[in-house]
Amino acid sequence: MGRAPCCDKTNVKKGPWSPDEDAKLKAYIDQFGTGGNWIALPQKIGLKRCGKSCRLRWLNYLRPNIKHGGFTEEEDNIICSLYISIGSRWSIIAAQLPGRTDNDIKNYWNTKLKKKLLGRRKQPGLYHQKDDKGTTGDGGSSCGGSYIPTLSSSALERLQLHMQFQSIQNPLLYFSDPTPWPKLHPQQEKMIQNLQFLNDSIESTTSTFLPQSPQQTGHDIASTMIAKDGAYNAEMQKQAELGDFILTSNSNGEIPDQFDTFREMDVSKESMMSWWSNELSCSCDTTTPVAESDHESVFQDYPLGYGW
DNA sequence: AAAACTAGCAACCGCCAGATC
DNA sequence: AGATCTGGCGGTTGCTAGTTT
């Protein structure tokens, strides 16, 4: 048995609010407040609306000092940096912006700000082809018995944004000095390091963007890996041939899709090398995936920028 | 001029956590 | 202790207006 609905769904009005309904709701709350009970409120004032709907209307539209549209540059920056740090916790973000509602910020982010920052890029299908249901894999998956480590789409987006945001804020420093690169939690590094292998294991036209390194290349690492796990490699090759990995050149003067991740990798190149030689290249453990939930908790506990 | 497409946004839905019974 | 209720939240939907073909 499910829980009882908060109102009689068959007897409530849905859709846009009329000026009359707005006036009734506003007048009542101005005079008596919400009374601490939204469910009972519509009955008291003769509105055929769900209590939740009343609450939403009040919070997002009718309450005093609400601002709509016209987001400033400063607000953009706050939204972006908070999104990078804490993700889509719109109510928390809204709390930092007086007069803004979580719904407004969410809409603004989804329709404008995200595009502004990320540009119209193809969504990076870094890790998986579409599955047979037509959905893209977001968490870890099994491919021929081999686990392909992933970042969640939210975490990856935040990572990309972080890189992009930094490059916008201080491009010279960003590209010349490793200091501003975030120090990552070990598990963040581990997740990203897995991406590096996937990228390096195929010819990358983004390679020209990578700083020259005298150290072991991705292909060297891949060779070791291949020797240890042929099945894994075969899957990588297959997916690369299928175009699963998006490695586009910088044809429009835009930052390539995975540039951010590559740059991120450069920060931790040494630890990556150490990690590869000590762990993966020896044992190639493909049986203990990092759970999707862990990805999120890592980013929550150690927001990007941790350890700066 | 009209159909098709796209973007923006208000509102709804379902889930979750805390409070109360 | 468990069931129920309510508020709060984030994701998603669907309507509308504007733009493109």
Coordinates of C-alpha atoms (C1' of nucleotides) in Angstrom, one line a residue:
Chain A
M1 CA 0.0 0.0 0.0
G2 CA 1.4 3.3 -1.0
R3 CA 1.2 6.5 0.9
A4 CA -1.8 8.7 0.8
P5 CA -1.6 11.5 -1.7
C6 CA -1.2 15.0 -0.2
C7 CA -4.4 16.1 -2.0
D8 CA -7.3 14.9 -4.1
K9 CA -5.5 14.8 -7.5
T10 CA -8.8 14.7 -9.4
N11 CA -10.1 17.8 -7.8
V12 CA -7.2 20.2 -8.0
K13 CA -6.4 22.6 -10.7
K14 CA -3.1 22.3 -12.6
G15 CA -1.2 24.5 -14.9
P16 CA -0.4 28.2 -14.9
W17 CA -1.7 30.3 -12.1
S18 CA -4.3 33.0 -12.8
P19 CA -3.8 36.6 -11.5
D20 CA -6.9 35.9 -9.3
E21 CA -5.3 32.9 -7.7
D22 CA -2.1 34.7 -7.2
A23 CA -3.9 37.6 -5.5
K24 CA -5.8 35.2 -3.1
L25 CA -2.7 33.4 -2.1
K26 CA -0.6 36.5 -1.6
A27 CA -3.3 38.3 0.3
Y28 CA -3.8 35.4 2.7
I29 CA -0.1 34.8 3.3
D30 CA 0.6 38.5 3.7
Q31 CA -2.0 38.6 6.4
F32 CA -1.8 35.3 8.2
G33 CA 1.4 33.7 7.0
T34 CA 1.5 30.1 5.8
G35 CA 0.3 28.8 9.2
G36 CA 2.9 26.1 8.9
N37 CA 0.7 23.9 6.9
W38 CA 0.7 24.2 3.1
I39 CA -1.6 21.2 2.7
A40 CA -4.4 22.9 4.5
L41 CA -3.8 26.3 3.1
P42 CA -5.6 26.1 -0.3
Q43 CA -8.8 24.9 1.4
K44 CA -8.8 27.8 3.8
I45 CA -8.6 30.4 1.0
G46 CA -10.8 28.5 -1.5
L47 CA -8.2 27.6 -4.0
K48 CA -8.5 24.4 -5.9
R49 CA -4.8 23.9 -5.8
C50 CA -2.5 21.3 -4.2
G51 CA -0.7 22.6 -1.1
K52 CA 2.6 21.9 -2.7
S53 CA 1.7 23.9 -5.7
C54 CA 0.8 26.8 -3.5
R55 CA 4.1 26.6 -1.7
L56 CA 6.0 26.5 -5.0
R57 CA 4.1 29.4 -6.4
W58 CA 4.7 31.5 -3.3
L59 CA 8.4 30.6 -3.0
N60 CA 9.2 31.0 -6.7
Y61 CA 7.1 33.9 -7.7
L62 CA 4.9 35.7 -5.1
R63 CA 7.1 36.2 -2.1
P64 CA 8.6 39.6 -1.7
N65 CA 12.0 40.6 -3.2
I66 CA 12.2 38.0 -5.8
K67 CA 14.4 38.8 -8.7
H68 CA 13.8 37.3 -12.2
G69 CA 16.3 37.2 -15.0
G70 CA 19.1 39.7 -15.4
F71 CA 21.8 37.6 -13.8
T72 CA 25.0 39.6 -13.2
E73 CA 28.5 38.5 -14.0
E74 CA 29.2 38.2 -10.3
E75 CA 26.2 36.0 -9.9
D76 CA 27.3 33.9 -12.8
N77 CA 30.7 33.4 -11.1
I78 CA 29.1 32.4 -7.8
I79 CA 26.8 29.9 -9.4
C80 CA 29.6 28.4 -11.4
S81 CA 32.0 28.1 -8.6
L82 CA 29.4 26.7 -6.3
Y83 CA 28.2 24.2 -8.9
I84 CA 31.7 23.0 -9.4
S85 CA 32.2 22.6 -5.6
I86 CA 28.9 21.1 -4.6
G87 CA 27.0 20.1 -7.7
S88 CA 23.4 20.7 -8.4
R89 CA 22.3 21.7 -4.9
W90 CA 20.3 24.5 -6.1
S91 CA 18.8 25.5 -2.8
I92 CA 22.2 25.9 -1.3
I93 CA 23.4 27.9 -4.2
A94 CA 20.2 30.0 -4.1
A95 CA 20.9 30.8 -0.5
Q96 CA 24.0 32.6 -1.5
L97 CA 22.1 34.8 -4.0
P98 CA 19.5 37.0 -2.2
G99 CA 16.3 37.3 -4.2
R100 CA 17.1 34.3 -6.4
T101 CA 15.1 31.1 -6.2
D102 CA 16.5 27.6 -6.7
N103 CA 14.2 27.0 -9.6
D104 CA 15.4 30.2 -11.3
I105 CA 19.0 29.3 -10.9
K106 CA 18.4 25.8 -12.0
N107 CA 16.7 27.0 -15.2
Y108 CA 19.3 29.6 -15.8
W109 CA 22.0 27.1 -15.4
N110 CA 20.4 24.5 -17.6
T111 CA 19.4 26.9 -20.4
K112 CA 22.2 29.5 -20.5
L113 CA 25.1 29.3 -18.1
K114 CA 26.1 25.7 -18.8
K115 CA 26.2 26.4 -22.5
K116 CA 28.0 29.6 -22.0
L117 CA 30.8 27.8 -20.1
L118 CA 31.0 24.6 -21.8
G119 CA 30.0 25.8 -25.3
R120 CA 28.1 23.6 -27.7
R121 CA 30.3 20.6 -27.4
K122 CA 29.5 17.1 -28.1
Q123 CA 28.8 15.4 -24.8
P124 CA 31.9 13.4 -24.1
G125 CA 30.9 9.7 -24.5
L126 CA 34.3 9.0 -23.1
Y127 CA 33.6 5.7 -21.7
H128 CA 30.8 3.7 -23.1
Q129 CA 28.9 3.2 -26.3
K130 CA 25.2 3.5 -25.9
D131 CA 23.9 0.3 -24.5
D132 CA 21.2 -1.7 -26.2
K133 CA 18.5 0.3 -24.5
G134 CA 19.9 3.4 -26.2
T135 CA 21.0 5.0 -23.0
T136 CA 24.6 6.0 -22.3
G137 CA 26.3 4.2 -19.5
D138 CA 27.1 6.5 -16.7
G139 CA 28.4 4.3 -14.0
G140 CA 30.8 1.5 -14.2
S141 CA 30.0 -1.2 -16.7
S142 CA 31.2 -4.6 -17.8
C143 CA 32.6 -4.8 -21.2
G144 CA 33.7 -8.3 -22.1
G145 CA 34.4 -8.9 -18.4
S146 CA 36.5 -5.8 -18.1
Y147 CA 35.6 -2.9 -15.9
I148 CA 35.9 0.5 -17.4
P149 CA 36.3 3.0 -14.6
T150 CA 34.2 6.2 -15.0
L151 CA 33.4 9.5 -13.6
S152 CA 29.7 10.2 -13.2
S153 CA 28.4 12.7 -15.8
S154 CA 27.9 15.2 -13.0
A155 CA 31.4 14.8 -11.7
L156 CA 32.9 14.9 -15.1
E157 CA 31.0 18.0 -16.0
R158 CA 32.1 19.7 -12.8
L159 CA 35.7 18.7 -13.6
Q160 CA 35.4 20.1 -17.1
L161 CA 33.9 23.3 -15.8
H162 CA 36.5 23.6 -13.2
M163 CA 39.2 23.5 -15.8
Q164 CA 37.3 25.8 -18.1
F165 CA 36.5 28.2 -15.4
Q166 CA 40.1 28.5 -14.3
S167 CA 41.3 29.1 -17.8
I168 CA 38.8 31.9 -18.2
Q169 CA 39.7 33.5 -15.0
N170 CA 43.5 33.4 -15.4
P171 CA 44.6 32.0 -18.7
L172 CA 48.2 32.9 -18.5
L173 CA 48.7 31.4 -15.2
Y174 CA 46.6 28.4 -16.1
F175 CA 48.7 27.4 -19.1
S176 CA 52.1 28.2 -17.8
D177 CA 52.2 27.4 -14.1
P178 CA 51.2 24.2 -12.5
T179 CA 50.6 25.9 -9.2
P180 CA 46.9 26.7 -9.8
W181 CA 46.1 23.1 -10.7
P182 CA 44.0 21.6 -8.0
K183 CA 45.5 19.0 -5.8
L184 CA 43.1 16.1 -6.0
H185 CA 42.0 13.6 -3.6
P186 CA 43.8 10.3 -4.4
Q187 CA 40.6 8.7 -5.5
Q188 CA 39.8 11.6 -7.8
E189 CA 43.2 11.1 -9.3
K190 CA 42.7 7.5 -9.7
M191 CA 39.5 8.0 -11.6
I192 CA 41.0 10.5 -13.8
Q193 CA 44.1 8.4 -14.4
N194 CA 41.9 5.7 -15.7
L195 CA 40.6 8.1 -18.2
Q196 CA 44.1 9.0 -19.3
F197 CA 44.7 5.4 -20.2
L198 CA 41.6 5.3 -22.3
N199 CA 42.6 8.4 -24.1
D200 CA 46.2 7.5 -24.6
S201 CA 45.4 4.0 -25.8
I202 CA 44.3 5.4 -29.1
E203 CA 45.8 8.0 -31.4
S204 CA 44.8 11.3 -30.1
T205 CA 44.6 14.4 -32.2
T206 CA 44.6 16.4 -29.0
S207 CA 48.2 15.3 -28.2
T208 CA 49.6 18.5 -29.6
F209 CA 48.0 20.2 -26.6
L210 CA 49.9 18.1 -24.1
P211 CA 53.0 19.4 -22.6
Q212 CA 56.1 17.5 -23.8
S213 CA 57.2 15.0 -21.2
P214 CA 60.3 13.0 -21.0
Q215 CA 58.5 10.5 -19.0
Q216 CA 56.8 7.3 -20.0
T217 CA 54.1 8.0 -22.5
G218 CA 50.6 6.8 -22.4
H219 CA 51.3 4.4 -25.2
D220 CA 54.1 2.8 -23.2
I221 CA 51.8 2.3 -20.4
A222 CA 49.2 1.0 -22.7
S223 CA 51.6 -1.5 -24.0
T224 CA 52.2 -2.8 -20.6
M225 CA 48.6 -2.9 -20.0
I226 CA 47.9 -4.7 -23.2
A227 CA 50.4 -7.4 -22.3
K228 CA 48.6 -7.9 -19.0
D229 CA 45.1 -7.8 -20.2
G230 CA 44.4 -8.6 -23.8
A231 CA 40.7 -8.6 -23.4
Y232 CA 40.7 -5.2 -21.9
N233 CA 42.7 -3.9 -24.8
A234 CA 40.6 -5.5 -27.3
E235 CA 37.6 -3.8 -25.9
M236 CA 39.3 -0.5 -26.0
Q237 CA 40.4 -1.0 -29.6
K238 CA 36.9 -2.0 -30.5
Q239 CA 35.3 1.0 -28.9
A240 CA 37.9 3.3 -30.4
E241 CA 37.2 2.0 -33.8
L242 CA 33.5 2.4 -33.2
G243 CA 34.2 6.0 -32.4
D244 CA 33.2 5.7 -28.8
F245 CA 35.9 8.1 -27.8
I246 CA 35.6 11.6 -29.0
L247 CA 38.9 13.0 -29.9
T248 CA 38.2 15.9 -32.1
S249 CA 40.8 18.3 -33.3
N250 CA 40.6 21.9 -32.5
S251 CA 38.9 22.9 -35.7
N252 CA 36.9 25.8 -34.4
G253 CA 39.5 27.3 -32.2
E254 CA 37.6 25.7 -29.3
I255 CA 39.1 23.7 -26.5
P256 CA 38.9 20.0 -27.5
D257 CA 36.5 17.9 -25.5
Q258 CA 39.1 16.1 -23.4
F259 CA 41.7 18.9 -23.1
D260 CA 40.6 19.6 -19.6
T261 CA 41.1 16.1 -18.5
F262 CA 44.5 15.9 -20.2
R263 CA 45.6 19.0 -18.5
E264 CA 44.3 17.7 -15.2
M265 CA 46.3 14.6 -15.8
D266 CA 49.5 16.5 -16.2
V267 CA 49.3 17.8 -12.7
S268 CA 49.4 14.3 -11.3
K269 CA 51.6 12.8 -13.9
E270 CA 54.1 11.5 -11.3
S271 CA 51.6 9.9 -9.1
M272 CA 49.9 8.5 -12.2
M273 CA 53.2 6.9 -13.2
S274 CA 53.7 5.6 -9.8
W275 CA 50.2 4.3 -9.6
W276 CA 50.4 2.6 -13.0
S277 CA 53.7 0.9 -12.2
N278 CA 52.7 -0.1 -8.7
E279 CA 49.2 -1.1 -9.2
L280 CA 47.6 -1.4 -12.6
S281 CA 50.4 -2.4 -14.8
C282 CA 51.2 -5.2 -12.4
S283 CA 47.9 -6.6 -11.5
C284 CA 45.4 -5.0 -13.8
D285 CA 42.7 -5.2 -11.3
T286 CA 39.5 -4.9 -13.3
T287 CA 37.3 -6.5 -10.7
T288 CA 36.9 -3.9 -8.1
P289 CA 35.1 -0.9 -9.7
V290 CA 34.9 2.4 -7.9
A291 CA 31.2 2.6 -7.2
E292 CA 29.2 5.5 -8.7
S293 CA 28.2 6.5 -5.2
D294 CA 31.9 6.7 -4.3
H295 CA 32.5 9.0 -7.2
E296 CA 30.0 11.4 -5.9
S297 CA 31.1 11.2 -2.3
V298 CA 34.7 11.9 -3.3
F299 CA 33.7 15.0 -5.1
Q300 CA 31.5 16.1 -2.2
D301 CA 34.0 15.4 0.5
Y302 CA 36.9 16.8 -1.6
P303 CA 35.4 19.4 -3.9
L304 CA 37.7 20.4 -6.7
G305 CA 40.1 22.9 -5.4
Y306 CA 40.7 20.9 -2.3
G307 CA 44.2 21.2 -1.1
W308 CA 45.1 24.3 -3.0
Chain B
dA1 C1' 2.8 32.4 -44.8
dA2 C1' 3.2 28.4 -42.5
dA3 C1' 5.4 24.5 -40.6
dA4 C1' 9.3 23.0 -38.0
dC5 C1' 12.5 23.8 -34.7
dT6 C1' 14.5 25.8 -30.5
dA7 C1' 15.0 28.2 -26.1
dG8 C1' 13.1 29.7 -21.9
dC9 C1' 10.6 29.0 -18.0
dA10 C1' 6.7 27.8 -14.9
dA11 C1' 5.0 24.1 -12.9
dC12 C1' 4.6 19.2 -11.8
dC13 C1' 6.3 14.7 -10.1
dG14 C1' 8.4 11.6 -7.2
dC15 C1' 11.7 10.8 -3.8
dC16 C1' 13.7 11.7 0.7
dA17 C1' 14.3 13.2 5.5
dG18 C1' 12.5 14.8 9.6
dA19 C1' 8.5 15.4 12.6
dT20 C1' 4.6 13.6 14.6
dC21 C1' 1.4 10.2 15.9
Chain C
dA1 C1' 9.4 1.0 16.7
dG2 C1' 6.9 1.6 12.9
dA3 C1' 3.5 4.1 10.1
dT4 C1' 2.0 8.4 8.4
dC5 C1' 2.3 13.1 7.2
dT6 C1' 4.5 17.2 5.5
dG7 C1' 8.0 20.2 3.6
dG8 C1' 11.8 20.5 0.8
dC9 C1' 14.5 19.3 -3.1
dG10 C1' 16.2 18.1 -7.8
dG11 C1' 14.8 16.3 -12.2
dT12 C1' 11.7 16.5 -15.8
dT13 C1' 7.8 18.0 -18.5
dG14 C1' 5.0 20.7 -21.3
dC15 C1' 3.5 25.2 -22.8
dT16 C1' 4.6 29.4 -25.1
dA17 C1' 7.1 32.6 -27.8
dG18 C1' 10.6 33.5 -30.9
dT19 C1' 13.4 32.0 -34.8
dT20 C1' 14.5 29.5 -38.8
dT21 C1' 13.6 27.0 -43.0

